Structure formats: structure tokens, C-alpha cells
């Protein structure tokens, strides 16, 4: 036992030491380098690391503890993984998880750690190394071909010159490395061309080119990157040969089309001035829009003079001395007219026409303040320089030849004469005011306004103020009882000659000649009245160079630009635009004229620039179709026509305007009614309601609109026996509102069966007119109302079916009205009788009434029978009083029933005397009926069975 005991104890000692040593086996952490540098070629997966990826552990060769089990990468976006190749040696490799693209990312940086296998086979208690930095660079592969930056290149050369560089082409490459992304060479693919290209893409000509030999060259060019990869597609280069340089504007078109409603359109977007490399110090260009052939000189609103004045906010009270010829304005009928555009009325005077203005039209209250305005087109008169040409003249009608005031042209000077009466002033005062202006004889339209604030007189020409250059004084005119004569186109000479006649005839054209007494016009209104709706414009004023100076004339038909830098001038000319703000402009051409002067250093004018002539074509606008719709037939009871407000014939009126588009342009939602049709909103300038048939009889009917209906609108109205006219420039919605307030009244409609009206509306003084909307009012006549059901002449739409005779009058009491005076008399009589009535009669009367009505029902209609046991009747206590009146009227009603039946069998034709009698009888019956309607019974009809 003793010998065996010793080894046994030794075993236990060895075993214990082994256990102690086992707990201390994995004493060391793995070790790796502190940094690594790697390279990977794009589209490959293995990374070449320097130094190689190796992890060491001092615990080796102890199993597990000295072995390397894993490498861990720290970096969320690193597309790499580390793999252990040999656990014992600690060797590893770095691989890409997927394809790596150099064009996406050229470099990667992340951290890596090594892990040992732990203390045992189960991998517990493993240890990790420190973190090492890994830098990886992605090597490029020449996978992309060069691509040119432009799809096509253009250039121009002048014949006979050798250029170092005509133009430069440029290509680029998507590869990421300088070796493959840079373009190292260009080459001309087209053979036998007089051009060469260098490695930077500059193309030059190798020989002098001739404009006569060849006008245009097309060459194809390719490119190579530094890896000698060629461009997939060659690029085309177009080279134009120009003749020997001639100074002038280039890059402009002779015709520009303008579509209405498109706002401002550039006229010369690519225009530039060729100066053939001359040294410039300044450039001055004048662009002129010539519109003298259009109406009064440009595209203006062509509404009537009154409408324009109201639209511009002019003061009321002006007198139109040259209105359109009509029955009430016949003094202009003998004058020559020229209505060539948009119904814009123009009067032409050739030295033989003149007209006397009727005395009823002449303003009689000219004070120290008044305004004379007119459009005038006038040119010089060769050989007649000493002759005065009178536009407007107020002179003695007989005996003498004194001119009280006049406006005339003399030797291309405008003169205004104003002679005061001695009753107003008796001193030497200003009498003649002279202006010398180019506009007076330039044969163009201008708007002249003379504001008189005596003794000061101011002239406005196209909105610009001009003071007289000469004012002459004269004595006032001695007062006399001689009448004066106001004339247009000449001056009336009533005295000092054997035969009164016109003298000092005017030669030219006039339009819109007006006088406004008692008030002068403001410059704002004057500018509005003559404003052009078309003209020149400059887009993006803020983008013009500071060295560019520009100036418009008041009508914006002439633009002058000056600059020292040629590029700034070219940029400014490219921004010159045409604009027409009219919704429906006048179609046709507008001529453009550009004159240019160039100054060189030390010289006045060194280069001659040819003038440019071009045209703007304003395309025809889409013409609106103005449609008036609504109920074309109204049926109204005669009582409505007799009412205080009458009837509103156009209460359901609707005015719309549409344009048809043939190009199928899409429109915004809510506006398209059918393909190609768009509803548009615009102004109207008048709507006329005409009476069809006999004119209105002012003794018993009228068609009118209350002034309050026009408040807040630019509208006025006039009416006569032939209809009513609403005029003024305003929206269709306002015209709708006004027309719905038109009222027709008839005080005696007994013989009237119907009235017919016709409504038409206009835009631009008749340029666009609506359809003719015809409306008929049928008058509903009621027969004399009586107690008996079978004798009531009432239309079905005004009746309720009733079977009890006591209910008839009450249910239909609204059919016809009672004259107000009769109502008052009846009410007073009833009130007086109520005081006298004894309440005891009430029961007796109720019993009597029930019995009499049953008898009456049986006599009138034996077939009409019903059970009225459930009928509850509340008897009016005033019935006793009115029963007496009704008993007296029953006999009269019976006689009238017989008369009505006989009259119904007669012919519809009747004499004037019969109509009068019928009207009187109807009025009497209305009074009687009203008295009956107010006295009927009240009842509970809930239990009545129909």
C-alpha cells in the first residue's frame, strides 16, 4: 500500500499543475502591423496589401491560444472582407465583396483587427489585436471612350485669310485616372480638306479659302484618350466661308411674325454688328417702328370718343363737334369720311368742305377754363403758304366778320385765337397764341389738346407739353347783339361780303374734335386718350450694361441706344422687342427701320453701316364670337306690366364670348366647352335694345334703366321711343348686370297682346358684334273676376283646383291687384261698419250663409256634391257687412257674365273707343274684386278631400 500510494499522489500533483497552467495559456493578444496600403484593380476582387496581412500571437504553438481565427473590418461603407488563410501562421487576405468602380470611388480607408481562437476549442476567452489603418487605392481600367461636349460645331471664316484657330472642339472621358481620362489627340477623319487640327482641338485652315469656290465645308473630327482609345462617334464641324468683310448688322430676319396676346417678342435675338475689326469708340443705333399707315398712327383703342373719355377718367360735359352722321347729328353728313380701320371715323377736308355746327350743340358757357382736343393729320400746302387753314372757328353770323375764337394752321404753325368781350375785360390782353412744331406739317397723326386757363394757354401734342413761342395781344371785342356761328373745317364770313360764305378752308384730316367748357384736362387723361397700344420695348432692362444709354419717344415708336462697347450694344439690340397690348389688335405689317452710326477714335464717323429695313407681321387675332342667350319668350300678367317696377325682360340674360382655336392648343380646366373652343373675357362698348314693330308710346309705356344700376360701372344709358342704348367700355359681367335691370312698363296694357325687343352688343365700336337676340313678352289678360267658379277667367298656372265655392276668391286673391286708392277707401269703410255691426248678428248670418251657399251650389252644378261633414269653417265676423255689398253686386256680376260670354264669340278686332271702354270697365272690376277678396272666410282646410 505504501509503494502504491506514492505514484497516486504524484498523479494528483501533475493533474493539479495542468489545471493551473490551462487557465494561463491564452496570455497574449494577437499582433498586426499598424497600417496597410493596398491596391485593387476595378472590376477585380483581390487586394494587394503592403505589407501582407499577417497576424502573430506569442501564445503559439499552443493550440487555439496561439492561432488566428478571424480578421474584423471596422467601417460601415467599406465593400471589403478579410479572410484567414492559415490559422497557425496567421496569414490572411483582403477581398472585395463586389465590383469596385474607380469612377464611383477612387480610394477607401478603414480599420482592421485580428482575433485569436481563444483558450479552447469552444473559442471562449479570445483576444483581439489593436486596430490597424488600411488605405486602398482603386486602379483605373480604360473602359470609356472620349465623347465630344457639343453635338455639332459651327464656325465662319472670311475668304482670303489664314486663321491660327477657326474654332476649338473639345472632348472628355469618364475614366477616373489621368492616363485614361485625358484627351491626348484629335484627328480629322474627312480626307482632302484644307483644314488641320492640333492636339488641343484647335482647327485652322491650311490654305486661303474662296467664297466663290466653296461656301460651306463639313468635316468630321475624332478624339483619342491617353490610353489611345478612340471616340465612339465623330463630331461634325460646319465651317461657312464669308465674302470679304463688309460692315453692317448680321444675324437678323427681314420678317418677324407676332401672335396677338403673346406679350413682348424679341425682334433681333441673334443680331450683331460686324465692324470688320475696326477700332470703335461709340455706336449709336436708332430703331423706328413705322405705323403711320394704321388709323391715327398706331394701334390704339377704337372705342367711341365718349367711351374713351370715360375709360380714361376724363371729366364729363364735352361736346363732340365731329360725331358720326345720324338723324340727330346731321351737320357732318356732307363731310368726307374715311373709316378704314376698326370703324375709327376720320373726316377728310380737301379745301372745299366745311360744316356749320347747330346752335343747340354749341357750348354756350365757355369761361376762362375750357379744353379743345382733336386728332389732326396735316401736311404743308405748296403755293398756299399765306392762306390760313381753319379747324374750328366761332365768328359773327351776320353783319360783321369778327372771330371770337378759332383754331387754325398758318405756314405750318398752329395758332389759337381767343378774343374776349368788353363785358368781361376792357384792357389789352393776350389774344393769339402761336406754336411752331414739326408735327404740324409732317403728314402724320397727332393728338392736340389746348388747355385754356386764361390768360395762360397750354398745348399738348401726343401728351407732351409745349408753351407758345409767340403771344400777341389785342383789344377785347365790343359787345353786340349779333349771333355767332361755330364752324368746322373753315370759318364763316357772314359780313363784309355780298354773299355769306365759308373761307379759310382746312386741308387735312380730323377726328374726335371736342370742346369741354368749364374744366381743363389733366395730363394723365390726355396721355391715356392718345396712348398707343403697340410699340417698341426692351426686355430685361436690368441686364443691360451700365454703359448703354437708351431713350424712347413718348409713343415708344422710336428707340435710340448708345454705347461704347460693341458687345454691350449687340446684347442690347438683341433685347429690343415689339409689344401690342390690345386683346384684338389690327392685323397687318409694321415696318422697322434701323439706322446706325459708328465713331472711331479721333474721327467723327469712320465706318458706314447700311440701314436695315424689316417688317413685323401682326397675325389676325382669333375673332371672338359674342353670344347672347336667355329666355326668348316671357308670359306676364298685365298687372305686372302696370306695377311700379314693371317687368325685367332680360332677367335671365347671359353674355358669353368664345374664340375658336384651330391648332388644338390645350386650355386650362374649366374653360374648354368643346375641342378647340375657349371662352374669353373682354370688354363691350355698347348694347342696344330696339323695339320691334311700333315704337313705344310714351303716354302709357316706357323702357328704361334706373341710374343706380349704373353706379360703379363705366356705363351710361340713353333711351327713346325706339329703345334703349347702354354704352361705355366695361366688362361683359357689368353689361349683364345692367341689362338685367332694364324695365318695361305699360300703364294701359288692356289691348296689348305682346311686345318684341331685339338686343345686340358690340366690342371695339362695332368691329365684333353679337347675335341678334329677340325677345317677346306676351301679356296675360284676366277676365272680370266674379263669385262663380265657372266664370273665373284665370290661367291654370295661377289657380289651385278648389271644389268649394266659398274658397274661390280667397285662394285666388293674388291674381289681380287692387289700385292703392281703392284699397284705402275700402279699408276705411270696413273699419267704420265694423263699429256698427252687432255681434249678435254673427250667428244668424252664419246660419243664413250656409243655407244660401248650399242652395247656390245645387243650382249652379247639380253634379257637384260631397260630404262636408268634416269641413270646419271659421266664419269672419265682418262677413255680415260685406254680404250686403256682395248682394248688391251679384246682379251686376250676372250681367257682366252674359256680356263676357257674348264678347268671347265676337271677332278679335275692335275700335279704339271699345278699347277705352274695356280698360275703364276692367279698372272698375279690379276695384270691386279687391273689395271682395279682403272679406272672405277663413277656414281649416286640413280635412278637405280633393
mmCIF file with all atom_site columns, C-alpha atoms in Angstrom, residues 231-394:
data_model
loop_
_atom_site.group_PDB
_atom_site.id
_atom_site.type_symbol
_atom_site.label_atom_id
_atom_site.label_alt_id
_atom_site.label_comp_id
_atom_site.label_asym_id
_atom_site.label_entity_id
_atom_site.label_seq_id
_atom_site.pdbx_PDB_ins_code
_atom_site.Cartn_x
_atom_site.Cartn_y
_atom_site.Cartn_z
_atom_site.occupancy
_atom_site.B_iso_or_equiv
_atom_site.pdbx_formal_charge
_atom_site.auth_seq_id
_atom_site.auth_comp_id
_atom_site.auth_asym_id
_atom_site.auth_atom_id
_atom_site.pdbx_PDB_model_num
ATOM 1   C CA . UNK A 1 231 ? -14.189 58.224  -79.577  1.00 0.00 ? 231 UNK A CA 1
ATOM 2   C CA . UNK A 1 232 ? -17.138 56.046  -80.492  1.00 0.00 ? 232 UNK A CA 1
ATOM 3   C CA . UNK A 1 233 ? -18.759 58.807  -82.573  1.00 0.00 ? 233 UNK A CA 1
ATOM 4   C CA . UNK A 1 234 ? -17.066 61.533  -84.561  1.00 0.00 ? 234 UNK A CA 1
ATOM 5   C CA . UNK A 1 235 ? -18.379 65.089  -84.411  1.00 0.00 ? 235 UNK A CA 1
ATOM 6   C CA . UNK A 1 236 ? -19.402 67.231  -87.401  1.00 0.00 ? 236 UNK A CA 1
ATOM 7   C CA . UNK A 1 237 ? -17.832 70.658  -87.824  1.00 0.00 ? 237 UNK A CA 1
ATOM 8   C CA . UNK A 1 238 ? -19.544 73.117  -90.213  1.00 0.00 ? 238 UNK A CA 1
ATOM 9   C CA . UNK A 1 239 ? -17.454 75.992  -91.496  1.00 0.00 ? 239 UNK A CA 1
ATOM 10  C CA . UNK A 1 240 ? -19.034 78.762  -93.562  1.00 0.00 ? 240 UNK A CA 1
ATOM 11  C CA . UNK A 1 241 ? -16.992 80.915  -95.852  1.00 0.00 ? 241 UNK A CA 1
ATOM 12  C CA . UNK A 1 242 ? -17.991 84.577  -95.865  1.00 0.00 ? 242 UNK A CA 1
ATOM 13  C CA . UNK A 1 243 ? -17.063 87.092  -98.502  1.00 0.00 ? 243 UNK A CA 1
ATOM 14  C CA . UNK A 1 244 ? -14.645 89.863  -97.694  1.00 0.00 ? 244 UNK A CA 1
ATOM 15  C CA . UNK A 1 245 ? -15.876 91.647  -94.579  1.00 0.00 ? 245 UNK A CA 1
ATOM 16  C CA . UNK A 1 246 ? -18.457 94.398  -95.071  1.00 0.00 ? 246 UNK A CA 1
ATOM 17  C CA . UNK A 1 247 ? -19.505 96.357  -92.020  1.00 0.00 ? 247 UNK A CA 1
ATOM 18  C CA . UNK A 1 248 ? -23.163 96.018  -91.053  1.00 0.00 ? 248 UNK A CA 1
ATOM 19  C CA . UNK A 1 249 ? -25.741 94.240  -88.924  1.00 0.00 ? 249 UNK A CA 1
ATOM 20  C CA . UNK A 1 250 ? -25.849 90.475  -89.290  1.00 0.00 ? 250 UNK A CA 1
ATOM 21  C CA . UNK A 1 251 ? -27.979 87.668  -87.883  1.00 0.00 ? 251 UNK A CA 1
ATOM 22  C CA . UNK A 1 252 ? -31.411 89.312  -88.364  1.00 0.00 ? 252 UNK A CA 1
ATOM 23  C CA . UNK A 1 253 ? -34.529 88.324  -90.272  1.00 0.00 ? 253 UNK A CA 1
ATOM 24  C CA . UNK A 1 254 ? -36.459 90.582  -92.594  1.00 0.00 ? 254 UNK A CA 1
ATOM 25  C CA . UNK A 1 255 ? -39.801 89.330  -91.247  1.00 0.00 ? 255 UNK A CA 1
ATOM 26  C CA . UNK A 1 256 ? -40.997 88.639  -87.717  1.00 0.00 ? 256 UNK A CA 1
ATOM 27  C CA . UNK A 1 257 ? -44.473 87.245  -87.028  1.00 0.00 ? 257 UNK A CA 1
ATOM 28  C CA . UNK A 1 258 ? -46.310 88.459  -83.937  1.00 0.00 ? 258 UNK A CA 1
ATOM 29  C CA . UNK A 1 259 ? -49.201 86.470  -82.495  1.00 0.00 ? 259 UNK A CA 1
ATOM 30  C CA . UNK A 1 260 ? -51.754 88.570  -80.560  1.00 0.00 ? 260 UNK A CA 1
ATOM 31  C CA . UNK A 1 261 ? -51.746 88.047  -76.819  1.00 0.00 ? 261 UNK A CA 1
ATOM 32  C CA . UNK A 1 262 ? -48.134 86.839  -76.587  1.00 0.00 ? 262 UNK A CA 1
ATOM 33  C CA . UNK A 1 263 ? -46.842 89.956  -74.848  1.00 0.00 ? 263 UNK A CA 1
ATOM 34  C CA . UNK A 1 264 ? -43.367 91.203  -75.719  1.00 0.00 ? 264 UNK A CA 1
ATOM 35  C CA . UNK A 1 265 ? -41.461 89.456  -78.529  1.00 0.00 ? 265 UNK A CA 1
ATOM 36  C CA . UNK A 1 266 ? -37.781 89.961  -79.316  1.00 0.00 ? 266 UNK A CA 1
ATOM 37  C CA . UNK A 1 267 ? -37.196 91.304  -82.816  1.00 0.00 ? 267 UNK A CA 1
ATOM 38  C CA . UNK A 1 268 ? -33.477 90.567  -83.290  1.00 0.00 ? 268 UNK A CA 1
ATOM 39  C CA . UNK A 1 269 ? -32.404 87.920  -80.750  1.00 0.00 ? 269 UNK A CA 1
ATOM 40  C CA . UNK A 1 270 ? -29.229 86.922  -82.664  1.00 0.00 ? 270 UNK A CA 1
ATOM 41  C CA . UNK A 1 271 ? -28.394 90.280  -84.186  1.00 0.00 ? 271 UNK A CA 1
ATOM 42  C CA . UNK A 1 272 ? -24.816 91.575  -84.025  1.00 0.00 ? 272 UNK A CA 1
ATOM 43  C CA . UNK A 1 273 ? -22.865 94.371  -85.632  1.00 0.00 ? 273 UNK A CA 1
ATOM 44  C CA . UNK A 1 274 ? -19.943 93.451  -87.906  1.00 0.00 ? 274 UNK A CA 1
ATOM 45  C CA . UNK A 1 275 ? -17.326 96.194  -87.900  1.00 0.00 ? 275 UNK A CA 1
ATOM 46  C CA . UNK A 1 276 ? -14.526 94.215  -89.622  1.00 0.00 ? 276 UNK A CA 1
ATOM 47  C CA . UNK A 1 277 ? -12.254 94.661  -86.603  1.00 0.00 ? 277 UNK A CA 1
ATOM 48  C CA . UNK A 1 278 ? -12.331 98.430  -86.869  1.00 0.00 ? 278 UNK A CA 1
ATOM 49  C CA . UNK A 1 279 ? -11.357 100.308 -83.697  1.00 0.00 ? 279 UNK A CA 1
ATOM 50  C CA . UNK A 1 280 ? -14.580 101.778 -82.297  1.00 0.00 ? 280 UNK A CA 1
ATOM 51  C CA . UNK A 1 281 ? -15.173 104.457 -79.716  1.00 0.00 ? 281 UNK A CA 1
ATOM 52  C CA . UNK A 1 282 ? -19.005 104.630 -79.799  1.00 0.00 ? 282 UNK A CA 1
ATOM 53  C CA . UNK A 1 283 ? -22.025 103.112 -81.552  1.00 0.00 ? 283 UNK A CA 1
ATOM 54  C CA . UNK A 1 284 ? -25.427 104.817 -81.894  1.00 0.00 ? 284 UNK A CA 1
ATOM 55  C CA . UNK A 1 285 ? -28.441 102.885 -83.230  1.00 0.00 ? 285 UNK A CA 1
ATOM 56  C CA . UNK A 1 286 ? -31.967 104.194 -83.775  1.00 0.00 ? 286 UNK A CA 1
ATOM 57  C CA . UNK A 1 287 ? -34.836 101.713 -84.175  1.00 0.00 ? 287 UNK A CA 1
ATOM 58  C CA . UNK A 1 288 ? -38.041 103.183 -85.609  1.00 0.00 ? 288 UNK A CA 1
ATOM 59  C CA . UNK A 1 289 ? -41.404 101.420 -85.718  1.00 0.00 ? 289 UNK A CA 1
ATOM 60  C CA . UNK A 1 290 ? -43.378 102.909 -88.616  1.00 0.00 ? 290 UNK A CA 1
ATOM 61  C CA . UNK A 1 291 ? -47.142 102.676 -88.126  1.00 0.00 ? 291 UNK A CA 1
ATOM 62  C CA . UNK A 1 292 ? -48.355 105.797 -89.904  1.00 0.00 ? 292 UNK A CA 1
ATOM 63  C CA . UNK A 1 293 ? -50.472 103.705 -92.275  1.00 0.00 ? 293 UNK A CA 1
ATOM 64  C CA . UNK A 1 294 ? -52.581 102.358 -89.387  1.00 0.00 ? 294 UNK A CA 1
ATOM 65  C CA . UNK A 1 295 ? -55.518 104.529 -88.395  1.00 0.00 ? 295 UNK A CA 1
ATOM 66  C CA . UNK A 1 296 ? -54.259 107.513 -86.417  1.00 0.00 ? 296 UNK A CA 1
ATOM 67  C CA . UNK A 1 297 ? -50.648 106.454 -86.422  1.00 0.00 ? 297 UNK A CA 1
ATOM 68  C CA . UNK A 1 298 ? -50.534 103.301 -84.313  1.00 0.00 ? 298 UNK A CA 1
ATOM 69  C CA . UNK A 1 299 ? -52.738 100.594 -82.870  1.00 0.00 ? 299 UNK A CA 1
ATOM 70  C CA . UNK A 1 300 ? -54.983 102.486 -80.426  1.00 0.00 ? 300 UNK A CA 1
ATOM 71  C CA . UNK A 1 301 ? -58.283 101.619 -78.831  1.00 0.00 ? 301 UNK A CA 1
ATOM 72  C CA . UNK A 1 302 ? -61.055 102.423 -81.308  1.00 0.00 ? 302 UNK A CA 1
ATOM 73  C CA . UNK A 1 303 ? -63.931 102.872 -78.917  1.00 0.00 ? 303 UNK A CA 1
ATOM 74  C CA . UNK A 1 304 ? -66.166 105.900 -79.355  1.00 0.00 ? 304 UNK A CA 1
ATOM 75  C CA . UNK A 1 305 ? -64.861 109.237 -78.089  1.00 0.00 ? 305 UNK A CA 1
ATOM 76  C CA . UNK A 1 306 ? -67.310 109.266 -75.169  1.00 0.00 ? 306 UNK A CA 1
ATOM 77  C CA . UNK A 1 307 ? -66.393 105.724 -74.172  1.00 0.00 ? 307 UNK A CA 1
ATOM 78  C CA . UNK A 1 308 ? -62.686 106.517 -74.304  1.00 0.00 ? 308 UNK A CA 1
ATOM 79  C CA . UNK A 1 309 ? -63.131 109.624 -72.201  1.00 0.00 ? 309 UNK A CA 1
ATOM 80  C CA . UNK A 1 310 ? -64.984 107.696 -69.548  1.00 0.00 ? 310 UNK A CA 1
ATOM 81  C CA . UNK A 1 311 ? -62.441 104.868 -69.703  1.00 0.00 ? 311 UNK A CA 1
ATOM 82  C CA . UNK A 1 312 ? -59.591 107.344 -69.143  1.00 0.00 ? 312 UNK A CA 1
ATOM 83  C CA . UNK A 1 313 ? -61.402 109.190 -66.360  1.00 0.00 ? 313 UNK A CA 1
ATOM 84  C CA . UNK A 1 314 ? -61.995 112.400 -68.287  1.00 0.00 ? 314 UNK A CA 1
ATOM 85  C CA . UNK A 1 315 ? -64.433 114.953 -66.902  1.00 0.00 ? 315 UNK A CA 1
ATOM 86  C CA . UNK A 1 316 ? -67.937 114.803 -68.341  1.00 0.00 ? 316 UNK A CA 1
ATOM 87  C CA . UNK A 1 317 ? -69.601 117.540 -70.313  1.00 0.00 ? 317 UNK A CA 1
ATOM 88  C CA . UNK A 1 318 ? -67.576 117.520 -73.527  1.00 0.00 ? 318 UNK A CA 1
ATOM 89  C CA . UNK A 1 319 ? -69.255 118.343 -76.828  1.00 0.00 ? 319 UNK A CA 1
ATOM 90  C CA . UNK A 1 320 ? -68.350 116.264 -79.886  1.00 0.00 ? 320 UNK A CA 1
ATOM 91  C CA . UNK A 1 321 ? -68.211 118.616 -82.884  1.00 0.00 ? 321 UNK A CA 1
ATOM 92  C CA . UNK A 1 322 ? -67.463 115.828 -85.387  1.00 0.00 ? 322 UNK A CA 1
ATOM 93  C CA . UNK A 1 323 ? -69.808 112.990 -84.447  1.00 0.00 ? 323 UNK A CA 1
ATOM 94  C CA . UNK A 1 324 ? -70.795 110.182 -86.763  1.00 0.00 ? 324 UNK A CA 1
ATOM 95  C CA . UNK A 1 325 ? -73.559 111.319 -89.142  1.00 0.00 ? 325 UNK A CA 1
ATOM 96  C CA . UNK A 1 326 ? -77.023 110.432 -87.832  1.00 0.00 ? 326 UNK A CA 1
ATOM 97  C CA . UNK A 1 327 ? -80.514 111.872 -87.644  1.00 0.00 ? 327 UNK A CA 1
ATOM 98  C CA . UNK A 1 328 ? -79.628 113.993 -84.621  1.00 0.00 ? 328 UNK A CA 1
ATOM 99  C CA . UNK A 1 329 ? -76.087 114.783 -85.821  1.00 0.00 ? 329 UNK A CA 1
ATOM 100 C CA . UNK A 1 330 ? -76.691 115.554 -89.476  1.00 0.00 ? 330 UNK A CA 1
ATOM 101 C CA . UNK A 1 331 ? -74.303 118.508 -89.772  1.00 0.00 ? 331 UNK A CA 1
ATOM 102 C CA . UNK A 1 332 ? -71.418 116.080 -90.538  1.00 0.00 ? 332 UNK A CA 1
ATOM 103 C CA . UNK A 1 333 ? -73.328 114.177 -93.234  1.00 0.00 ? 333 UNK A CA 1
ATOM 104 C CA . UNK A 1 334 ? -71.871 116.295 -96.080  1.00 0.00 ? 334 UNK A CA 1
ATOM 105 C CA . UNK A 1 335 ? -68.241 115.819 -94.984  1.00 0.00 ? 335 UNK A CA 1
ATOM 106 C CA . UNK A 1 336 ? -65.914 113.245 -96.493  1.00 0.00 ? 336 UNK A CA 1
ATOM 107 C CA . UNK A 1 337 ? -65.186 110.327 -94.181  1.00 0.00 ? 337 UNK A CA 1
ATOM 108 C CA . UNK A 1 338 ? -62.553 107.632 -94.157  1.00 0.00 ? 338 UNK A CA 1
ATOM 109 C CA . UNK A 1 339 ? -63.478 104.683 -91.976  1.00 0.00 ? 339 UNK A CA 1
ATOM 110 C CA . UNK A 1 340 ? -60.619 102.432 -92.976  1.00 0.00 ? 340 UNK A CA 1
ATOM 111 C CA . UNK A 1 341 ? -59.866 100.675 -89.700  1.00 0.00 ? 341 UNK A CA 1
ATOM 112 C CA . UNK A 1 342 ? -61.976 99.317  -86.888  1.00 0.00 ? 342 UNK A CA 1
ATOM 113 C CA . UNK A 1 343 ? -64.799 101.831 -87.509  1.00 0.00 ? 343 UNK A CA 1
ATOM 114 C CA . UNK A 1 344 ? -62.399 104.585 -86.467  1.00 0.00 ? 344 UNK A CA 1
ATOM 115 C CA . UNK A 1 345 ? -64.237 107.545 -88.014  1.00 0.00 ? 345 UNK A CA 1
ATOM 116 C CA . UNK A 1 346 ? -61.969 110.055 -89.771  1.00 0.00 ? 346 UNK A CA 1
ATOM 117 C CA . UNK A 1 347 ? -63.092 113.223 -91.593  1.00 0.00 ? 347 UNK A CA 1
ATOM 118 C CA . UNK A 1 348 ? -61.060 114.353 -94.599  1.00 0.00 ? 348 UNK A CA 1
ATOM 119 C CA . UNK A 1 349 ? -61.037 118.007 -95.640  1.00 0.00 ? 349 UNK A CA 1
ATOM 120 C CA . UNK A 1 350 ? -59.717 118.838 -99.121  1.00 0.00 ? 350 UNK A CA 1
ATOM 121 C CA . UNK A 1 351 ? -60.200 122.593 -99.012  1.00 0.00 ? 351 UNK A CA 1
ATOM 122 C CA . UNK A 1 352 ? -63.802 122.542 -100.186 1.00 0.00 ? 352 UNK A CA 1
ATOM 123 C CA . UNK A 1 353 ? -65.741 121.018 -97.280  1.00 0.00 ? 353 UNK A CA 1
ATOM 124 C CA . UNK A 1 354 ? -66.895 122.669 -94.072  1.00 0.00 ? 354 UNK A CA 1
ATOM 125 C CA . UNK A 1 355 ? -69.853 122.421 -91.748  1.00 0.00 ? 355 UNK A CA 1
ATOM 126 C CA . UNK A 1 356 ? -71.890 124.722 -89.511  1.00 0.00 ? 356 UNK A CA 1
ATOM 127 C CA . UNK A 1 357 ? -72.450 123.366 -86.011  1.00 0.00 ? 357 UNK A CA 1
ATOM 128 C CA . UNK A 1 358 ? -76.101 123.796 -84.928  1.00 0.00 ? 358 UNK A CA 1
ATOM 129 C CA . UNK A 1 359 ? -76.687 126.389 -82.251  1.00 0.00 ? 359 UNK A CA 1
ATOM 130 C CA . UNK A 1 360 ? -78.242 123.786 -79.947  1.00 0.00 ? 360 UNK A CA 1
ATOM 131 C CA . UNK A 1 361 ? -74.941 121.915 -79.897  1.00 0.00 ? 361 UNK A CA 1
ATOM 132 C CA . UNK A 1 362 ? -72.557 124.851 -79.436  1.00 0.00 ? 362 UNK A CA 1
ATOM 133 C CA . UNK A 1 363 ? -71.271 125.197 -75.849  1.00 0.00 ? 363 UNK A CA 1
ATOM 134 C CA . UNK A 1 364 ? -72.714 128.429 -74.509  1.00 0.00 ? 364 UNK A CA 1
ATOM 135 C CA . UNK A 1 365 ? -70.833 128.696 -71.243  1.00 0.00 ? 365 UNK A CA 1
ATOM 136 C CA . UNK A 1 366 ? -67.177 128.992 -72.251  1.00 0.00 ? 366 UNK A CA 1
ATOM 137 C CA . UNK A 1 367 ? -65.432 130.634 -69.313  1.00 0.00 ? 367 UNK A CA 1
ATOM 138 C CA . UNK A 1 368 ? -61.800 131.277 -68.519  1.00 0.00 ? 368 UNK A CA 1
ATOM 139 C CA . UNK A 1 369 ? -61.311 127.489 -68.355  1.00 0.00 ? 369 UNK A CA 1
ATOM 140 C CA . UNK A 1 370 ? -62.033 125.084 -71.197  1.00 0.00 ? 370 UNK A CA 1
ATOM 141 C CA . UNK A 1 371 ? -60.347 122.447 -73.328  1.00 0.00 ? 371 UNK A CA 1
ATOM 142 C CA . UNK A 1 372 ? -60.243 121.884 -77.087  1.00 0.00 ? 372 UNK A CA 1
ATOM 143 C CA . UNK A 1 373 ? -58.976 118.490 -78.291  1.00 0.00 ? 373 UNK A CA 1
ATOM 144 C CA . UNK A 1 374 ? -58.652 116.866 -81.703  1.00 0.00 ? 374 UNK A CA 1
ATOM 145 C CA . UNK A 1 375 ? -56.720 114.335 -83.766  1.00 0.00 ? 375 UNK A CA 1
ATOM 146 C CA . UNK A 1 376 ? -55.111 116.006 -86.780  1.00 0.00 ? 376 UNK A CA 1
ATOM 147 C CA . UNK A 1 377 ? -53.105 114.826 -89.773  1.00 0.00 ? 377 UNK A CA 1
ATOM 148 C CA . UNK A 1 378 ? -51.762 117.736 -91.804  1.00 0.00 ? 378 UNK A CA 1
ATOM 149 C CA . UNK A 1 379 ? -49.088 118.418 -94.379  1.00 0.00 ? 379 UNK A CA 1
ATOM 150 C CA . UNK A 1 380 ? -47.671 121.538 -95.997  1.00 0.00 ? 380 UNK A CA 1
ATOM 151 C CA . UNK A 1 381 ? -49.667 123.187 -98.776  1.00 0.00 ? 381 UNK A CA 1
ATOM 152 C CA . UNK A 1 382 ? -47.295 124.320 -101.544 1.00 0.00 ? 382 UNK A CA 1
ATOM 153 C CA . UNK A 1 383 ? -48.288 127.576 -103.176 1.00 0.00 ? 383 UNK A CA 1
ATOM 154 C CA . UNK A 1 384 ? -50.812 128.483 -100.463 1.00 0.00 ? 384 UNK A CA 1
ATOM 155 C CA . UNK A 1 385 ? -48.464 129.495 -97.693  1.00 0.00 ? 385 UNK A CA 1
ATOM 156 C CA . UNK A 1 386 ? -50.305 132.714 -96.983  1.00 0.00 ? 386 UNK A CA 1
ATOM 157 C CA . UNK A 1 387 ? -53.667 131.020 -96.585  1.00 0.00 ? 387 UNK A CA 1
ATOM 158 C CA . UNK A 1 388 ? -54.986 130.222 -93.147  1.00 0.00 ? 388 UNK A CA 1
ATOM 159 C CA . UNK A 1 389 ? -56.439 126.751 -92.686  1.00 0.00 ? 389 UNK A CA 1
ATOM 160 C CA . UNK A 1 390 ? -59.149 126.768 -90.041  1.00 0.00 ? 390 UNK A CA 1
ATOM 161 C CA . UNK A 1 391 ? -60.019 123.730 -87.960  1.00 0.00 ? 391 UNK A CA 1
ATOM 162 C CA . UNK A 1 392 ? -62.539 125.440 -85.685  1.00 0.00 ? 392 UNK A CA 1
ATOM 163 C CA . UNK A 1 393 ? -63.979 128.943 -85.833  1.00 0.00 ? 393 UNK A CA 1
ATOM 164 C CA . UNK A 1 394 ? -66.585 130.935 -83.933  1.00 0.00 ? 394 UNK A CA 1
#
